[in-house]
Amino acid sequence: MSDTLAPRANEPTHHWQLTSTINVALVVGLVTAAIGVLTSRVDVVLLALPFLLSVALGIDRRPRDVACCDVQLEVDRQIGSDGSSAFSYRIALAVPLGAEFVHLRVTPPGARCYDLVLAAHAVPTVTGVVPVVHSGRQRVVEVAARLIGVDGAWWSAPGPAHLAECVVDPVIVELPTLPLPHRLTGLAGTHASARPGDGGEFRDLHRYAPGDRLRRIDWKATARRSQGVGDLYVRRTDATADATVVLVLDSRENIGERVSDWPARSRGTSGLTALDIAREAAASIAVAAIGMGDRVSLIDLAVLDGMVVAGSGKRHLDRLLRRIAASGSAGMRFSRVRAPIIPAGAMVYLLSTFLDDETTVVATGWRAAGHRVIGVDVLPTPRLDGSEPVTRLAHRLLMAERRRRLADAQSNGMELMRWQDRDDEPSRAVALRTLARASRRRA
């Protein structure tokens, strides 16, 4: 997790301004005094004196210090014993002597803003807690402050808004097994390949040939099988190899669980979103694949330069996890001229909601090139509560079109699994084992 603090607007000129209270008092006093003079009413003129006197005192009490309030915003993430996570923020204020009050506006994400009027030197800090709902880059809190002078006669121009943003790492699920591509291309790793070489699994007994290592001679098999002097038999094993895994992240849109929010493609603040599930799936697959010695790369369909080249090792894994955690909704839709180029014989995980034809067209192209493509469905479990009848009907039509699209992609060779939420880990493990057995049968 990382946090940043930056103003959202250019800092205004530090000067004091008269409040509307003084302007109203001045107008009321002058109008009342004018009426008293025109009507020759001394009592009416006397009524205007308190208003004019308050204006004079307010102007005379103009603060001499610069109208600048220093705001320091600190954010820290706390993880509870039950696994819950929350951000705690602390706002420290440095107020000049001429100010009597501070108007503080605090805006947490997905909630209404809170306006606080604080005594300038009685409450130096303000604290609060914001629950962590999603992974990825997110806004924690936005703070803006302005100063108020004595008796509310003067105030400062609104200060720049300070925004605290943090990147929350996705949850990593332990995956005991992963499917393999149809063809292994690497020369080192933990997977048994179809070619003989240095490895661990027994392959066969073969007559000694030039190039075989002497330490591989099986003397018991030689004594049992040899037909004459000089017949030697060696014990051959399968070579170990690694696979190339390509994680393809479809971050063009981020929809939540509430179907009523889908038309606007909004980021739901309650429950999981598609990108939350996609980040969890991508991070979990990357950790499992690199743990097996495979090479892993990342492609973001919504970002032209959002690619991490294939690599392995801990440093490469850290780079992948940072890129996955920082991924966000692009907020735009476009069609690529051609599918991204991926290494030959790679294993492709396509993480998408499959709500349009863009991803299935790309997957079909990769299958035609000979790659094994597994579509990972990251669509959240829909919630129809509070939806209007027309919204329910539109959802049924959209899901019917989506099922037809996925059926066509599967008929073209794409394999499919659904990455359920954290309550459905057994079904996810069963799906991965089924896909892994399918790859062994093909081998």
CSV table of C-alpha atoms in Angstrom, one decimal, residues 21 74 243 282 318 332:
chain,number,residue,atom,x,y,z
A,21,THR,CA,-22.8,39.3,7.6
A,74,GLU,CA,-1.9,11.5,7.3
A,243,ALA,CA,5.4,-22.4,-19.1
A,282,ALA,CA,-4.7,-12.0,-11.6
A,318,ASP,CA,6.6,-7.7,-7.0
A,332,MET,CA,-13.4,4.5,-22.2
